[in-house]
CSV table of C-alpha atoms in Angstrom, one decimal:
chain,number,residue,atom,x,y,z
A,479,MET,CA,-20.9,32.1,5.8
A,480,ARG,CA,-24.3,33.1,5.5
A,481,THR,CA,-23.8,33.7,2.1
A,482,LEU,CA,-22.9,30.1,1.1
A,483,LEU,CA,-25.3,27.8,3.2
A,484,ARG,CA,-28.5,27.7,4.5
A,485,VAL,CA,-28.6,26.9,8.1
A,486,PHE,CA,-31.3,24.1,8.9
A,487,VAL,CA,-30.2,22.8,12.6
A,488,THR,CA,-27.5,24.0,15.1
A,489,ALA,CA,-27.0,21.2,17.6
A,490,SER,CA,-25.0,22.2,21.1
A,491,ALA,CA,-21.5,21.3,21.8
A,492,LEU,CA,-20.3,18.1,22.7
A,493,SER,CA,-23.2,16.6,22.7
A,494,ALA,CA,-24.7,13.5,20.1
A,495,THR,CA,-27.0,14.9,17.2
A,496,SER,CA,-30.3,13.3,16.1
A,497,LEU,CA,-30.5,11.9,12.7
A,498,VAL,CA,-32.4,14.8,11.0
A,499,PHE,CA,-32.2,13.2,7.8
A,500,ALA,CA,-32.1,10.0,6.8
A,501,GLN,CA,-28.3,9.8,5.8
A,502,GLN,CA,-27.5,12.2,8.1
A,503,PRO,CA,-24.7,10.1,10.3
A,504,ILE,CA,-25.0,10.2,14.7
A,505,VAL,CA,-22.2,12.1,15.3
A,506,ASN,CA,-21.1,12.8,18.9
A,507,HIS,CA,-18.7,15.4,20.5
A,508,GLY,CA,-18.8,18.2,18.3
A,509,LYS,CA,-21.1,21.3,17.3
A,510,VAL,CA,-22.8,19.8,14.8
A,511,THR,CA,-24.5,22.1,11.9
A,512,THR,CA,-27.0,21.1,8.9
A,513,ALA,CA,-27.2,23.0,6.1
A,514,ALA,CA,-28.0,23.1,2.4
A,515,PRO,CA,-25.2,24.5,-0.1
A,516,ASP,CA,-26.3,27.7,-1.9
A,517,GLN,CA,-23.4,27.7,-4.7
A,518,THR,CA,-20.9,25.0,-6.1
A,519,LEU,CA,-19.6,22.3,-3.3
A,520,SER,CA,-16.5,23.7,-4.3
A,521,ALA,CA,-17.4,27.5,-3.6
A,522,VAL,CA,-19.0,25.7,0.1
A,523,ILE,CA,-15.4,24.4,0.7
A,524,ASP,CA,-13.5,27.3,-0.3
A,525,GLY,CA,-15.5,29.6,2.4
A,526,PHE,CA,-14.8,27.1,4.9
A,527,LYS,CA,-11.1,27.4,3.9
A,528,LEU,CA,-11.4,31.2,5.1
A,529,GLN,CA,-12.1,30.2,8.7
A,530,LYS,CA,-9.3,29.9,11.5
A,531,ASP,CA,-10.6,26.8,13.1
A,532,THR,CA,-10.8,23.5,12.2
A,533,VAL,CA,-13.9,21.6,10.7
A,534,TRP,CA,-15.5,18.8,9.3
A,535,ILE,CA,-18.1,18.4,6.4
A,536,GLY,CA,-19.4,15.8,5.6
A,537,TYR,CA,-22.2,14.5,2.7
A,538,SER,CA,-23.6,11.7,1.6
A,539,VAL,CA,-23.5,10.3,-2.3
A,540,PRO,CA,-24.4,6.9,-4.3
A,541,VAL,CA,-21.9,4.5,-4.7
A,542,VAL,CA,-21.0,2.1,-7.4
A,543,SER,CA,-23.3,-1.6,-6.6
A,544,ASN,CA,-20.0,-3.6,-6.7
A,545,PHE,CA,-18.2,-1.5,-3.9
A,546,SER,CA,-18.0,-3.0,-0.1
A,547,VAL,CA,-15.3,-2.4,2.1
A,548,GLY,CA,-17.0,-4.9,4.8
A,549,TRP,CA,-18.1,-1.9,6.8
A,550,ASN,CA,-19.3,-2.2,10.3
A,551,SER,CA,-22.9,-0.3,11.0
A,552,ASN,CA,-22.1,-0.1,14.9
A,553,ARG,CA,-18.8,1.1,15.2
A,554,ILE,CA,-17.5,4.6,16.3
A,555,ASP,CA,-14.7,6.6,14.6
A,556,TYR,CA,-13.1,8.9,16.3
A,557,LEU,CA,-12.3,11.5,13.8
A,558,GLU,CA,-9.8,13.1,15.6
A,559,GLY,CA,-7.5,10.1,17.1
A,560,ASN,CA,-8.8,10.5,20.5
A,561,GLY,CA,-10.3,7.0,21.1
A,562,GLU,CA,-10.4,3.4,19.7
A,563,SER,CA,-13.2,2.3,17.2
A,564,VAL,CA,-15.6,0.0,19.3
A,565,VAL,CA,-17.1,-2.7,17.1
A,566,THR,CA,-19.6,-4.5,18.8
A,567,GLU,CA,-20.8,-6.7,15.5
A,568,PRO,CA,-19.2,-10.0,14.5
A,569,GLU,CA,-17.1,-10.0,11.8
A,570,GLU,CA,-20.0,-12.2,9.4
A,571,ASN,CA,-22.6,-9.0,10.1
A,572,LYS,CA,-20.7,-6.7,8.0
A,573,HIS,CA,-22.1,-5.3,4.9
A,574,SER,CA,-22.4,-2.5,2.2
A,575,PHE,CA,-25.0,0.4,1.5
A,576,ASP,CA,-25.6,2.0,-1.7
A,577,HIS,CA,-24.6,5.3,-0.5
A,578,ALA,CA,-21.2,6.6,1.1
A,579,ILE,CA,-20.2,9.4,3.7
A,580,VAL,CA,-17.2,11.6,2.3
A,581,LEU,CA,-16.0,12.8,5.1
A,582,LEU,CA,-13.6,16.4,4.2
A,583,ARG,CA,-11.4,17.7,7.1
A,584,ILE,CA,-10.6,21.0,6.7
A,585,ALA,CA,-7.6,22.7,8.5
A,586,GLY,CA,-5.0,25.9,7.7
A,587,GLY,CA,-6.8,27.2,4.7
A,588,ALA,CA,-6.9,23.4,3.0
A,589,VAL,CA,-8.2,20.0,2.8
A,590,VAL,CA,-6.0,17.7,4.6
A,591,LYS,CA,-8.1,14.6,4.5
A,592,VAL,CA,-10.5,13.0,2.9
A,593,GLN,CA,-12.2,9.9,4.5
A,594,LEU,CA,-15.2,7.9,3.9
A,595,GLU,CA,-17.3,6.2,6.1
A,596,SER,CA,-20.6,4.0,6.0
A,597,PRO,CA,-24.1,6.3,6.2
A,598,GLU,CA,-24.7,3.7,9.3
A,599,ARG,CA,-21.3,4.8,11.2
A,600,GLU,CA,-21.5,6.9,14.3
A,601,LEU,CA,-18.6,9.4,14.2
A,602,ASP,CA,-17.1,11.3,16.5
A,603,ALA,CA,-15.7,15.1,16.4
A,604,GLY,CA,-13.5,15.4,19.0
A,605,GLY,CA,-15.4,18.9,19.6
A,606,LEU,CA,-14.8,19.9,16.6
A,607,HIS,CA,-17.5,21.8,14.7
A,608,PHE,CA,-19.0,19.3,11.9
A,609,VAL,CA,-21.4,20.6,9.1
A,610,TRP,CA,-23.4,18.2,7.5
A,611,LEU,CA,-24.3,18.9,3.7
A,612,ASN,CA,-27.6,17.9,2.5
A,613,SER,CA,-28.2,17.6,-1.3
A,614,VAL,CA,-24.8,17.5,-2.7
A,615,ASN,CA,-24.6,17.2,-5.9
A,616,ALA,CA,-22.6,14.6,-6.9
A,617,ASP,CA,-21.2,15.6,-10.2
A,618,GLU,CA,-19.6,18.7,-7.9
A,619,SER,CA,-18.6,16.1,-5.6
A,620,VAL,CA,-16.7,14.4,-8.5
A,621,ARG,CA,-15.1,17.9,-9.1
A,622,MET,CA,-13.9,18.9,-6.3
A,623,LEU,CA,-12.4,15.9,-5.2
A,624,THR,CA,-10.6,16.0,-8.9
A,625,ASP,CA,-9.4,19.5,-7.3
A,626,VAL,CA,-8.1,17.7,-4.7
A,627,ALA,CA,-6.5,15.3,-6.4
A,628,ARG,CA,-4.7,17.1,-9.2
A,629,GLN,CA,-3.4,20.2,-6.3
A,630,ASN,CA,-2.0,17.8,-3.7
A,631,SER,CA,1.6,16.0,-3.4
A,632,ALA,CA,0.8,14.6,-0.1
A,633,PRO,CA,0.2,10.9,-1.6
A,634,ARG,CA,-2.3,9.8,1.8
A,635,LEU,CA,-4.7,12.8,0.9
A,636,ARG,CA,-4.4,12.5,-3.0
A,637,ASP,CA,-4.8,8.6,-3.0
A,638,SER,CA,-8.0,9.2,-0.5
A,639,ALA,CA,-9.3,11.6,-3.3
A,640,ILE,CA,-8.6,9.7,-5.8
A,641,PHE,CA,-10.3,6.4,-4.4
A,642,ALA,CA,-13.5,8.8,-3.3
A,643,ILE,CA,-13.9,9.7,-6.6
A,644,SER,CA,-13.8,5.9,-8.0
A,645,ILE,CA,-16.5,5.1,-5.8
A,646,HIS,CA,-19.1,7.6,-6.9
A,647,GLN,CA,-22.0,6.3,-9.0
A,648,ALA,CA,-22.2,9.5,-11.4
A,649,SER,CA,-20.4,8.6,-15.1
A,650,SER,CA,-18.7,11.7,-13.9
A,651,ALA,CA,-16.8,10.2,-11.9
A,652,THR,CA,-15.0,7.9,-14.8
A,653,ASN,CA,-14.0,10.9,-16.7
A,654,ALA,CA,-12.7,12.1,-14.0
A,655,LEU,CA,-10.6,9.5,-13.5
A,656,LEU,CA,-9.5,9.4,-17.0
A,657,SER,CA,-8.6,13.1,-16.9
A,658,LEU,CA,-6.1,12.0,-14.0
A,659,THR,CA,-4.7,9.5,-16.3
A,660,ALA,CA,-3.6,12.5,-18.7
A,661,PRO,CA,0.8,12.9,-19.6
A,662,SER,CA,0.5,16.3,-18.2
A,663,ASN,CA,-0.1,14.4,-14.5
A,664,ASP,CA,2.8,13.0,-12.9
A,665,LEU,CA,3.3,9.0,-12.9
A,666,GLU,CA,1.9,8.6,-9.2
A,667,LEU,CA,-1.2,10.3,-10.1
A,668,ARG,CA,-1.8,8.3,-13.2
A,669,GLU,CA,-0.9,5.4,-12.0
A,670,LYS,CA,-3.3,5.8,-9.1
A,671,ALA,CA,-6.1,6.5,-11.4
A,672,ALA,CA,-5.5,4.1,-13.7
A,673,PHE,CA,-5.8,1.5,-10.6
A,674,TRP,CA,-9.0,2.5,-9.6
A,675,LEU,CA,-10.6,3.1,-13.1
A,676,ALA,CA,-10.1,-0.8,-13.8
A,677,ASN,CA,-11.1,-1.6,-10.1
A,678,GLN,CA,-14.1,0.3,-10.2
A,679,ARG,CA,-15.3,1.3,-13.3
A,680,GLY,CA,-16.5,-1.5,-15.0
A,681,HIS,CA,-16.6,-1.7,-18.4
A,682,GLU,CA,-16.1,1.9,-19.2
A,683,GLY,CA,-13.1,1.8,-16.8
A,684,PHE,CA,-11.8,-1.4,-19.0
A,685,VAL,CA,-12.5,0.8,-22.2
A,686,ALA,CA,-10.3,3.7,-20.6
A,687,ILE,CA,-7.7,1.3,-19.5
A,688,GLN,CA,-7.3,-0.5,-23.1
A,689,ASN,CA,-7.3,3.1,-25.0
A,690,LEU,CA,-4.3,4.0,-22.4
A,691,ALA,CA,-2.5,0.8,-23.1
A,692,HIS,CA,-2.8,1.0,-27.1
A,693,ASN,CA,-1.8,5.1,-27.4
A,694,ASP,CA,0.3,5.7,-24.1
A,695,SER,CA,3.7,6.8,-25.0
A,696,ASP,CA,5.1,6.4,-21.5
A,697,PRO,CA,6.5,2.8,-20.9
A,698,LYS,CA,6.6,2.8,-17.5
A,699,PHE,CA,2.8,3.8,-17.1
A,700,ARG,CA,2.1,0.8,-19.9
A,701,GLU,CA,3.8,-1.9,-17.6
A,702,LYS,CA,1.6,-0.6,-14.5
A,703,LEU,CA,-1.5,-0.9,-16.4
A,704,ALA,CA,-0.9,-4.9,-17.5
A,705,PHE,CA,-1.0,-5.4,-13.6
A,706,ASP,CA,-4.3,-2.8,-13.7
A,707,LEU,CA,-5.7,-5.5,-16.3
A,708,THR,CA,-5.8,-8.2,-13.6
A,709,LEU,CA,-8.0,-6.1,-11.7
A,710,SER,CA,-10.7,-5.7,-14.5
A,711,LYS,CA,-13.8,-7.9,-14.3
A,712,ASP,CA,-14.6,-7.0,-17.9
A,713,PRO,CA,-14.6,-10.4,-20.2
A,714,GLU,CA,-12.1,-8.5,-22.8
A,715,ALA,CA,-9.5,-7.7,-20.2
A,716,LEU,CA,-7.9,-10.6,-21.1
A,717,ASP,CA,-7.2,-10.6,-24.5
A,718,GLU,CA,-6.2,-7.5,-24.0
A,719,LEU,CA,-3.2,-8.6,-21.6
A,720,ILE,CA,-2.6,-11.3,-24.3
A,721,ARG,CA,-2.2,-8.2,-27.0
A,722,MET,CA,0.3,-6.4,-24.8
A,723,ALA,CA,2.7,-9.5,-24.3
A,724,HIS,CA,2.8,-10.0,-28.4
A,725,GLU,CA,2.3,-6.6,-29.3
A,726,ASP,CA,3.9,-3.9,-27.2
A,727,THR,CA,6.7,-2.0,-28.9
A,728,VAL,CA,8.8,-2.3,-25.4
A,729,PRO,CA,10.3,-5.9,-24.0
A,730,GLN,CA,9.6,-4.6,-20.5
A,731,VAL,CA,6.0,-3.6,-21.0
A,732,ARG,CA,5.7,-7.3,-22.9
A,733,LYS,CA,7.4,-9.2,-19.7
A,734,GLN,CA,5.1,-7.8,-17.5
A,735,ALA,CA,1.8,-8.9,-19.3
A,736,GLN,CA,3.1,-12.0,-19.8
A,737,PHE,CA,3.8,-12.5,-15.9
A,738,TRP,CA,-0.1,-11.0,-15.4
A,739,MET,CA,-1.4,-12.9,-17.9
A,740,ALA,CA,-0.5,-16.4,-16.9
A,741,ASN,CA,-1.9,-14.8,-13.4
A,742,LYS,CA,-4.7,-14.0,-14.7
A,743,GLY,CA,-5.5,-16.7,-17.6
A,744,GLY,CA,-4.1,-19.6,-16.5
A,745,LYS,CA,-4.7,-22.7,-18.5
A,746,ARG,CA,-6.1,-20.5,-21.6
A,747,VAL,CA,-2.9,-18.3,-22.0
A,748,THR,CA,-0.6,-22.0,-22.2
A,749,ALA,CA,-0.3,-21.9,-25.6
A,750,ASP,CA,0.8,-18.2,-26.0
A,751,LEU,CA,3.3,-18.7,-23.6
A,752,ARG,CA,4.6,-21.3,-25.1
A,753,MET,CA,4.9,-19.9,-28.6
A,754,MET,CA,6.9,-16.6,-27.0
A,755,ALA,CA,8.8,-19.2,-25.1
A,756,THR,CA,9.8,-20.9,-28.3
A,757,ASN,CA,9.4,-18.5,-31.2
A,758,ASP,CA,10.1,-15.3,-30.2
A,759,PRO,CA,12.9,-13.3,-31.9
A,760,ASN,CA,13.7,-11.2,-28.7
A,761,ASP,CA,15.8,-13.7,-26.0
A,762,GLN,CA,14.3,-11.7,-23.2
A,763,ILE,CA,10.6,-12.7,-24.2
A,764,ARG,CA,11.3,-15.7,-24.4
A,765,LYS,CA,13.0,-16.2,-20.9
A,766,SER,CA,10.3,-14.1,-19.8
A,767,ALA,CA,8.3,-16.4,-21.3
A,768,VAL,CA,9.3,-19.6,-19.4
A,769,PHE,CA,9.0,-17.1,-15.9
A,770,ALA,CA,5.1,-16.4,-16.6
A,771,LEU,CA,4.6,-20.5,-17.4
A,772,SER,CA,6.5,-20.8,-13.9
A,773,ARG,CA,3.3,-18.7,-12.5
A,774,LEU,CA,1.0,-20.7,-14.2
A,775,PRO,CA,-1.5,-22.2,-11.5
A,776,GLY,CA,-1.7,-25.8,-10.1
A,777,ASP,CA,0.3,-28.1,-11.7
A,778,GLU,CA,0.1,-26.4,-15.1
A,779,ALA,CA,3.3,-24.5,-14.4
A,780,ALA,CA,5.4,-28.0,-13.7
A,781,THR,CA,3.3,-29.8,-16.7
A,782,GLN,CA,4.8,-26.9,-19.4
A,783,LEU,CA,8.0,-26.3,-17.9
A,784,ILE,CA,9.0,-30.2,-18.1
A,785,ALA,CA,7.6,-29.6,-21.8
A,786,VAL,CA,9.8,-26.5,-22.7
A,787,ALA,CA,12.6,-28.4,-21.3
A,788,ASP,CA,12.0,-31.3,-23.5
A,789,SER,CA,11.4,-29.8,-26.5
A,790,SER,CA,13.2,-26.4,-26.7
A,791,LYS,CA,16.5,-26.1,-29.0
A,792,ASP,CA,17.2,-23.0,-27.6
A,793,PRO,CA,19.8,-24.0,-24.7
A,794,VAL,CA,19.0,-20.3,-23.0
A,795,VAL,CA,15.3,-21.0,-22.7
A,796,ARG,CA,15.8,-24.6,-21.7
A,797,ARG,CA,17.9,-23.6,-18.7
A,798,GLN,CA,15.3,-21.2,-17.8
A,799,ALA,CA,12.4,-24.2,-17.4
A,800,ILE,CA,15.2,-26.3,-15.5
A,801,PHE,CA,15.7,-23.5,-13.2
A,802,TRP,CA,11.9,-22.7,-12.1
A,803,LEU,CA,11.7,-26.3,-12.5
A,804,GLY,CA,14.2,-26.1,-9.4
A,805,GLN,CA,12.0,-23.7,-7.6
A,806,SER,CA,8.5,-26.0,-7.9
A,807,ASN,CA,7.1,-27.9,-5.2
A,808,ASP,CA,5.6,-30.2,-7.9
A,809,PRO,CA,7.0,-33.9,-6.9
A,810,ARG,CA,7.3,-34.3,-11.0
A,811,ALA,CA,9.9,-31.5,-11.1
A,812,LEU,CA,12.1,-33.3,-8.9
A,813,ASP,CA,11.9,-36.3,-10.8
A,814,TYR,CA,12.6,-34.6,-13.9
A,815,LEU,CA,15.4,-32.8,-12.3
A,816,THR,CA,16.7,-36.3,-11.0
A,817,LYS,CA,16.8,-37.8,-14.2
A,818,LEU,CA,18.7,-35.1,-15.6
A,819,LEU,CA,21.5,-35.3,-13.2
A,820,LYS,CA,21.5,-39.4,-13.9
A,821,GLN,CA,22.0,-39.0,-17.5
């Protein structure tokens, strides 16, 4: 291990370490070593995999500005599950940070857990060796976590690695997530990477999702992209959902896009949905458009469903509109259905 690490500090076992560096957390109940890599992060991790004993590795990376999980700084996290987390601040005092701690548990020759923590979170290592790495290159962190995500089929480990990638401030994180959406990967891996592309990677993430929505050949994957677009804060995301609802070659994808555009767009998409409910040549798309109208917020759903029930010349569409009015709590829906029964 001396060929991989330059060791600075070793604290005694089963004691608390002091904050040697500003970004190093307090770690209780463990043999704590502070070091800096002499080789790439992946090489350092591979070196620890050769050891027989379980070890925790920790390091700090800058994170995206919109990342926040409501961390509480005065909380003890028991890495080995040997105690309950202790919260000493009220909920309103929770806050976010511009850096996050990446924690890796290495056992049995593999990374078996990826965990993210606040830089002010106090940790309990449960008597294990804890190695804090200074000066870790963020791009190397992204590459290492990408390998963990790609090489592991365990959902929790894979998903934690993908999420950890997504919050890296480094631009390489966007490209790494995009690489995980490639058709050569399994569908679950692709879907999770796309989810965090939309959720955490801003405009670049949106552009990546948009390109996938246009060009990916797997309709099941494109269905999931419709939901992902609702997570994007990019102002063009709704336009892309509307395009999918109109133009995708697979009806099921269009139906998903209709549903999510109603949830995201509200009144802005009313005219599009009414047009599809009235004019689309596919009867399943017409019915789906009526369902999407029923998902509009506030009183807009009942307003549009009543209008469709009154004006549509398609009996199937009218029946759908009446059915969804029957599921509505809007008093106008009850009045309308009562009038129909009296006719």
